[in-house]
């Protein structure tokens, strides 16, 4: 597995370089003086322009510029924003990145977990009214034009029912005398969620490895999961940040739900067909012949294998999810990478736009890597030999 | 290790003394149909046979003749559109068809295990082979054993079927086809079933491995005294290892008897054609009688004897009336109006 | 019992009009396709959702064809042109105090009434106001947009754009993918590796953000977008899928037969592998249309394309003119366009799914 992952990592790096090359040529194929695009802002004093020009390698010949560009991206030296001068592009993007990760992460996780369960149940009860209902809902959600759907969600839950705020990331009035910046609170939220997730993964792996008997293993897992949940809860109850965190969380409900619903539909459809394929396999028959109870066949034998194609499909879904994320950020005014990109494009802030694109590419590669690791973990044919 | 083994063996001893002379399995006038859009497909038509303790029975016939349908009926693992219309399947005194689903589930593997046609795909690719066997053990042993005890038993079974016990920690993709099939046999033995159904146990294997696996199955059967039903389309393979032989045609059992009787003196025209069309490398040269025509469409089975459209000895009676199973010599049953006309095997006369 | 039927001996020399060798391979294939078409349509039509898909697509096809006819006959261009037309509808509105307007169609605030030239409005007065967007009326069956343009006309014009884009993207994607897939499967080795790594790379491209940047840097119209999507998809995901199909065709014995008969590599690829990949190619065309139309609508929604009119632009207009949260109160602004993208996409998606059952029998319900 280590070898497999090393190779994948190297491949990813090469892919990222290729992606950057494409970006570079995209900028350069454009008519007009490229350096003007990067340092053309009249707000920048002439001396600063010269320094910037040199740092970005814009005074060099094309090929050297290319090398400069690659080096600059890898060292996060992405130039200065036109629109938000003198903020650097890297600063703007690093502020936006966690927000996108949050939206992207929660929507992906939720939709995969819930969608997988639904798809599993629906395939198991083939021909039932529940199946028909779920299928119709899923196909509608899956084929609905997403920006339109998001607008309708915003209108219905935000404006009509008035349950949720109309976009944005927080309620400015509440933050007037806040002792923290929004990003501090937000990053703490993200970190605590990440730690909880890592904890759960560690528990699953650890108990799987060190507790052989199934009954004490389940017990140990339950206790440790409860411990993680309690410590999370305790932290947020005690922390003075929680008031502000709650405000942010309240603002996230609608965009996250909207994004999740659409992926959820896709995952449900996918899991259902994957599960139906799996149920036809010989080993399902073996399990039945062994006298394995039906529920165990469904969960331990069929669903476990149906997971594999669903995981693979995640790689294909990344582009789809990123697209959905950008639309969501735009409609719910969620200040992440996508909105940054769109705003930059609208005000022709090229350095920010290109930087955001590079970041989004990196994000896609990272998601791809996660899917690869997960797949290697799930499929012994790769875990054991690769 | 031996201690663990005797524990399992003890379970069987305690339940039933070995003196019991009655048949272990009795299939009585079984009728099974598949429901399709176009009507009923008559897959198993009025089939009866019995198997004694420690005996083996071979079921042969062309593909689609209902062999596998019988096996599925015995396990009660038929697809949703299958209906058992009539008959009894009595295993050790209990009619399996009357059990509740839950009772039947507990019986499976514990009383009646199976060796599958496609050993290649009968292992779940994401679990270790040992764990998959342990799943059966955990489900069916009277007292759920600890992992160590179960593993010891699996190791023992692996040795029995000629596999390295260390292999139990491996995944199915690390096994060759023959090894997978051996492991399936080990799994079938894991709960000491009363009867094992081996459905084309060696079809997917190459000839040499086939031979070894069959040899092992036979010696295991002798050692443990369990009953085995072999299902195959290859009469030569089956005849070597079974005590009794049943020949099926189009959902019906047409001939049934001791293997040597059926082999030496097939009385049903279909069995006769089947046997005389099987070339033997070592035996004398045969005139191969080709079996002409196609197997019948079971949506609309032929009237009377189902074989009459292809039968060289068919008369008007064959098309009109269904021949009953008749005992033509002790233990040798045939369903044919004109069995007397079936010639002696040419191999014998030659 | 069984009579042996005597089959009269056939002498091929005496039967010169046996069509076997005369008929071209392609013609034979078309004949076979025709024959299987009836059977396939039967399987297809059993899938009611698939038939619904055909109905949706046919409906939009009807709209697309109807537009030029209406423009030429009953719709004056200065009013009904989807882009330049304008018609201010005069509406009766009740004056209400500022900030209490609940229904902007039937009510007007003091301030607004003053802007529209009623200098001394009183609460409860009914004033006549030229309104855009106007709700559906006899002249504009689906109302007008915030610039006074006819929604129905825009909708019809957009159907044309959708079909144009869909066809360009689908045909280019599938042509490229079928070629690449067949070549990769046939040659294997480094050709295959190269083409497939390339496909992996394209698969990883975050398509929407990339198109957003491209759309902002360059003038991207319908043709450019269609080709761009087609090429990217044809080199990417579709190529991978069609290659696996080509691979399963490659191992069929008729390829060996063709080779033994002296067929060149190119002959085998174009005459034997590609035709057998085509049914699946055709299927993926359907999904290609869905992807292309959604991308176009999204990019138009962001206002990044140089297309005169499309459903995405219609939603964009409503959105940027501040009608996002009006919902049902101004339904003709958001719903016709949004539903059109959805139903157009759904139509092709459902056709694709139903065709999948025809091509891939394992998916059929028992």
mmCIF file of N, CA, C and O in Angstrom, chain C residues 320-365:
data_model
loop_
_atom_site.group_PDB
_atom_site.id
_atom_site.type_symbol
_atom_site.label_atom_id
_atom_site.label_comp_id
_atom_site.label_asym_id
_atom_site.label_seq_id
_atom_site.Cartn_x
_atom_site.Cartn_y
_atom_site.Cartn_z
ATOM 1 N N UNK C 320 -29.690 39.100 -11.453
ATOM 2 C CA UNK C 320 -28.934 40.341 -11.304
ATOM 3 C C UNK C 320 -29.860 41.550 -11.198
ATOM 4 O O UNK C 320 -29.466 42.579 -10.646
ATOM 5 N N UNK C 321 -31.091 41.443 -11.710
ATOM 6 C CA UNK C 321 -32.014 42.557 -11.579
ATOM 7 C C UNK C 321 -32.767 42.516 -10.257
ATOM 8 O O UNK C 321 -33.685 43.295 -10.038
ATOM 9 N N UNK C 322 -32.375 41.573 -9.397
ATOM 10 C CA UNK C 322 -32.904 41.584 -8.030
ATOM 11 C C UNK C 322 -34.211 40.848 -7.834
ATOM 12 O O UNK C 322 -34.945 41.113 -6.891
ATOM 13 N N UNK C 323 -34.533 39.906 -8.721
ATOM 14 C CA UNK C 323 -35.785 39.178 -8.541
ATOM 15 C C UNK C 323 -35.574 37.790 -7.951
ATOM 16 O O UNK C 323 -36.475 36.960 -7.966
ATOM 17 N N UNK C 324 -34.359 37.544 -7.433
ATOM 18 C CA UNK C 324 -34.015 36.228 -6.901
ATOM 19 C C UNK C 324 -35.000 35.764 -5.847
ATOM 20 O O UNK C 324 -35.427 34.620 -5.837
ATOM 21 N N UNK C 325 -35.352 36.683 -4.936
ATOM 22 C CA UNK C 325 -36.134 36.254 -3.780
ATOM 23 C C UNK C 325 -37.630 36.462 -3.975
ATOM 24 O O UNK C 325 -38.400 36.328 -3.039
ATOM 25 N N UNK C 326 -38.048 36.797 -5.189
ATOM 26 C CA UNK C 326 -39.480 36.981 -5.414
ATOM 27 C C UNK C 326 -40.210 35.654 -5.501
ATOM 28 O O UNK C 326 -41.389 35.571 -5.224
ATOM 29 N N UNK C 327 -39.464 34.635 -5.891
ATOM 30 C CA UNK C 327 -40.047 33.294 -5.931
ATOM 31 C C UNK C 327 -41.300 33.251 -6.778
ATOM 32 O O UNK C 327 -41.308 33.709 -7.929
ATOM 33 N N UNK C 328 -42.392 32.734 -6.203
ATOM 34 C CA UNK C 328 -43.624 32.557 -6.966
ATOM 35 C C UNK C 328 -44.268 33.881 -7.347
ATOM 36 O O UNK C 328 -45.050 33.949 -8.292
ATOM 37 N N UNK C 329 -43.949 34.964 -6.600
ATOM 38 C CA UNK C 329 -44.557 36.252 -6.905
ATOM 39 C C UNK C 329 -44.164 36.722 -8.304
ATOM 40 O O UNK C 329 -44.936 37.414 -8.968
ATOM 41 N N UNK C 330 -42.979 36.360 -8.744
ATOM 42 C CA UNK C 330 -42.583 36.680 -10.113
ATOM 43 C C UNK C 330 -42.153 35.387 -10.796
ATOM 44 O O UNK C 330 -41.059 35.263 -11.321
ATOM 45 N N UNK C 331 -43.059 34.439 -10.757
ATOM 46 C CA UNK C 331 -42.693 33.075 -11.185
ATOM 47 C C UNK C 331 -42.235 33.010 -12.636
ATOM 48 O O UNK C 331 -41.399 32.208 -12.989
ATOM 49 N N UNK C 332 -42.809 33.880 -13.474
ATOM 50 C CA UNK C 332 -42.468 33.780 -14.902
ATOM 51 C C UNK C 332 -41.021 34.176 -15.189
ATOM 52 O O UNK C 332 -40.506 33.910 -16.252
ATOM 53 N N UNK C 333 -40.379 34.782 -14.223
ATOM 54 C CA UNK C 333 -38.974 35.143 -14.436
ATOM 55 C C UNK C 333 -38.039 33.966 -14.172
ATOM 56 O O UNK C 333 -37.063 33.762 -14.873
ATOM 57 N N UNK C 334 -38.335 33.226 -13.106
ATOM 58 C CA UNK C 334 -37.411 32.164 -12.711
ATOM 59 C C UNK C 334 -37.852 30.777 -13.174
ATOM 60 O O UNK C 334 -37.027 29.955 -13.533
ATOM 61 N N UNK C 335 -39.158 30.531 -13.144
ATOM 62 C CA UNK C 335 -39.596 29.145 -13.355
ATOM 63 C C UNK C 335 -39.528 28.667 -14.801
ATOM 64 O O UNK C 335 -39.039 27.550 -15.029
ATOM 65 N N UNK C 336 -39.986 29.414 -15.788
ATOM 66 C CA UNK C 336 -39.906 28.855 -17.145
ATOM 67 C C UNK C 336 -38.472 28.509 -17.541
ATOM 68 O O UNK C 336 -38.213 27.411 -18.038
ATOM 69 N N UNK C 337 -37.550 29.413 -17.262
ATOM 70 C CA UNK C 337 -36.165 29.159 -17.661
ATOM 71 C C UNK C 337 -35.565 28.009 -16.859
ATOM 72 O O UNK C 337 -34.967 27.079 -17.422
ATOM 73 N N UNK C 338 -35.750 28.068 -15.526
ATOM 74 C CA UNK C 338 -35.169 27.023 -14.679
ATOM 75 C C UNK C 338 -35.737 25.657 -15.017
ATOM 76 O O UNK C 338 -35.003 24.676 -15.136
ATOM 77 N N UNK C 339 -37.054 25.612 -15.200
ATOM 78 C CA UNK C 339 -37.681 24.337 -15.543
ATOM 79 C C UNK C 339 -37.210 23.843 -16.908
ATOM 80 O O UNK C 339 -37.043 22.646 -17.111
ATOM 81 N N UNK C 340 -37.005 24.790 -17.833
ATOM 82 C CA UNK C 340 -36.573 24.369 -19.165
ATOM 83 C C UNK C 340 -35.215 23.683 -19.105
ATOM 84 O O UNK C 340 -35.034 22.601 -19.667
ATOM 85 N N UNK C 341 -34.241 24.296 -18.422
ATOM 86 C CA UNK C 341 -32.927 23.647 -18.304
ATOM 87 C C UNK C 341 -33.104 22.278 -17.680
ATOM 88 O O UNK C 341 -32.560 21.278 -18.154
ATOM 89 N N UNK C 342 -33.886 22.234 -16.602
ATOM 90 C CA UNK C 342 -34.067 20.991 -15.876
ATOM 91 C C UNK C 342 -34.711 19.920 -16.755
ATOM 92 O O UNK C 342 -34.211 18.804 -16.852
ATOM 93 N N UNK C 343 -35.810 20.280 -17.416
ATOM 94 C CA UNK C 343 -36.533 19.282 -18.192
ATOM 95 C C UNK C 343 -35.763 18.873 -19.447
ATOM 96 O O UNK C 343 -35.778 17.704 -19.835
ATOM 97 N N UNK C 344 -35.073 19.820 -20.047
ATOM 98 C CA UNK C 344 -34.247 19.500 -21.212
ATOM 99 C C UNK C 344 -33.169 18.503 -20.800
ATOM 100 O O UNK C 344 -32.982 17.464 -21.442
ATOM 101 N N UNK C 345 -32.481 18.831 -19.693
ATOM 102 C CA UNK C 345 -31.449 17.921 -19.180
ATOM 103 C C UNK C 345 -32.054 16.591 -18.793
ATOM 104 O O UNK C 345 -31.560 15.530 -19.167
ATOM 105 N N UNK C 346 -33.173 16.646 -18.070
ATOM 106 C CA UNK C 346 -33.825 15.416 -17.613
ATOM 107 C C UNK C 346 -34.248 14.573 -18.799
ATOM 108 O O UNK C 346 -34.111 13.350 -18.778
ATOM 109 N N UNK C 347 -34.747 15.232 -19.856
ATOM 110 C CA UNK C 347 -35.180 14.489 -21.035
ATOM 111 C C UNK C 347 -34.053 13.641 -21.591
ATOM 112 O O UNK C 347 -34.206 12.428 -21.762
ATOM 113 N N UNK C 348 -32.906 14.272 -21.822
ATOM 114 C CA UNK C 348 -31.774 13.517 -22.371
ATOM 115 C C UNK C 348 -31.249 12.488 -21.373
ATOM 116 O O UNK C 348 -30.856 11.388 -21.752
ATOM 117 N N UNK C 349 -31.256 12.864 -20.109
ATOM 118 C CA UNK C 349 -30.796 11.931 -19.074
ATOM 119 C C UNK C 349 -31.672 10.676 -19.057
ATOM 120 O O UNK C 349 -31.164 9.552 -19.031
ATOM 121 N N UNK C 350 -32.991 10.876 -19.109
ATOM 122 C CA UNK C 350 -33.904 9.729 -19.063
ATOM 123 C C UNK C 350 -33.790 8.885 -20.332
ATOM 124 O O UNK C 350 -33.823 7.656 -20.272
ATOM 125 N N UNK C 351 -33.612 9.549 -21.466
ATOM 126 C CA UNK C 351 -33.408 8.788 -22.700
ATOM 127 C C UNK C 351 -32.144 7.940 -22.568
ATOM 128 O O UNK C 351 -32.123 6.758 -22.898
ATOM 129 N N UNK C 352 -31.100 8.568 -22.019
ATOM 130 C CA UNK C 352 -29.841 7.848 -21.840
ATOM 131 C C UNK C 352 -30.009 6.628 -20.949
ATOM 132 O O UNK C 352 -29.537 5.549 -21.269
ATOM 133 N N UNK C 353 -30.726 6.825 -19.849
ATOM 134 C CA UNK C 353 -30.923 5.699 -18.932
ATOM 135 C C UNK C 353 -31.696 4.566 -19.584
ATOM 136 O O UNK C 353 -31.381 3.379 -19.414
ATOM 137 N N UNK C 354 -32.722 4.942 -20.332
ATOM 138 C CA UNK C 354 -33.526 3.908 -20.987
ATOM 139 C C UNK C 354 -32.707 3.203 -22.061
ATOM 140 O O UNK C 354 -32.793 1.987 -22.227
ATOM 141 N N UNK C 355 -31.863 3.971 -22.772
ATOM 142 C CA UNK C 355 -31.009 3.356 -23.784
ATOM 143 C C UNK C 355 -29.982 2.437 -23.148
ATOM 144 O O UNK C 355 -29.595 1.419 -23.717
ATOM 145 N N UNK C 356 -29.574 2.806 -21.958
ATOM 146 C CA UNK C 356 -28.628 1.978 -21.221
ATOM 147 C C UNK C 356 -29.206 0.570 -21.030
ATOM 148 O O UNK C 356 -28.508 -0.429 -21.134
ATOM 149 N N UNK C 357 -30.505 0.531 -20.774
ATOM 150 C CA UNK C 357 -31.148 -0.774 -20.591
ATOM 151 C C UNK C 357 -31.175 -1.561 -21.886
ATOM 152 O O UNK C 357 -31.131 -2.786 -21.871
ATOM 153 N N UNK C 358 -31.265 -0.845 -23.014
ATOM 154 C CA UNK C 358 -31.270 -1.540 -24.301
ATOM 155 C C UNK C 358 -29.880 -2.093 -24.583
ATOM 156 O O UNK C 358 -29.711 -3.253 -24.952
ATOM 157 N N UNK C 359 -28.864 -1.247 -24.359
ATOM 158 C CA UNK C 359 -27.491 -1.637 -24.674
ATOM 159 C C UNK C 359 -26.973 -2.666 -23.676
ATOM 160 O O UNK C 359 -26.219 -3.564 -24.013
ATOM 161 N N UNK C 360 -27.378 -2.518 -22.441
ATOM 162 C CA UNK C 360 -26.828 -3.320 -21.365
ATOM 163 C C UNK C 360 -27.946 -4.132 -20.711
ATOM 164 O O UNK C 360 -28.579 -3.674 -19.776
ATOM 165 N N UNK C 361 -28.201 -5.343 -21.226
ATOM 166 C CA UNK C 361 -29.380 -6.104 -20.793
ATOM 167 C C UNK C 361 -29.393 -6.417 -19.295
ATOM 168 O O UNK C 361 -30.445 -6.653 -18.736
ATOM 169 N N UNK C 362 -28.215 -6.367 -18.689
ATOM 170 C CA UNK C 362 -28.182 -6.741 -17.264
ATOM 171 C C UNK C 362 -28.974 -5.763 -16.396
ATOM 172 O O UNK C 362 -29.339 -6.054 -15.277
ATOM 173 N N UNK C 363 -29.176 -4.545 -16.943
ATOM 174 C CA UNK C 363 -29.854 -3.536 -16.142
ATOM 175 C C UNK C 363 -31.373 -3.682 -16.185
ATOM 176 O O UNK C 363 -32.066 -3.048 -15.416
ATOM 177 N N UNK C 364 -31.852 -4.494 -17.119
ATOM 178 C CA UNK C 364 -33.305 -4.581 -17.273
ATOM 179 C C UNK C 364 -33.952 -5.193 -16.040
ATOM 180 O O UNK C 364 -33.417 -6.118 -15.455
ATOM 181 N N UNK C 365 -35.096 -4.676 -15.707
ATOM 182 C CA UNK C 365 -35.839 -5.252 -14.588
ATOM 183 C C UNK C 365 -36.373 -6.595 -15.035
ATOM 184 O O UNK C 365 -36.798 -6.745 -16.180
#
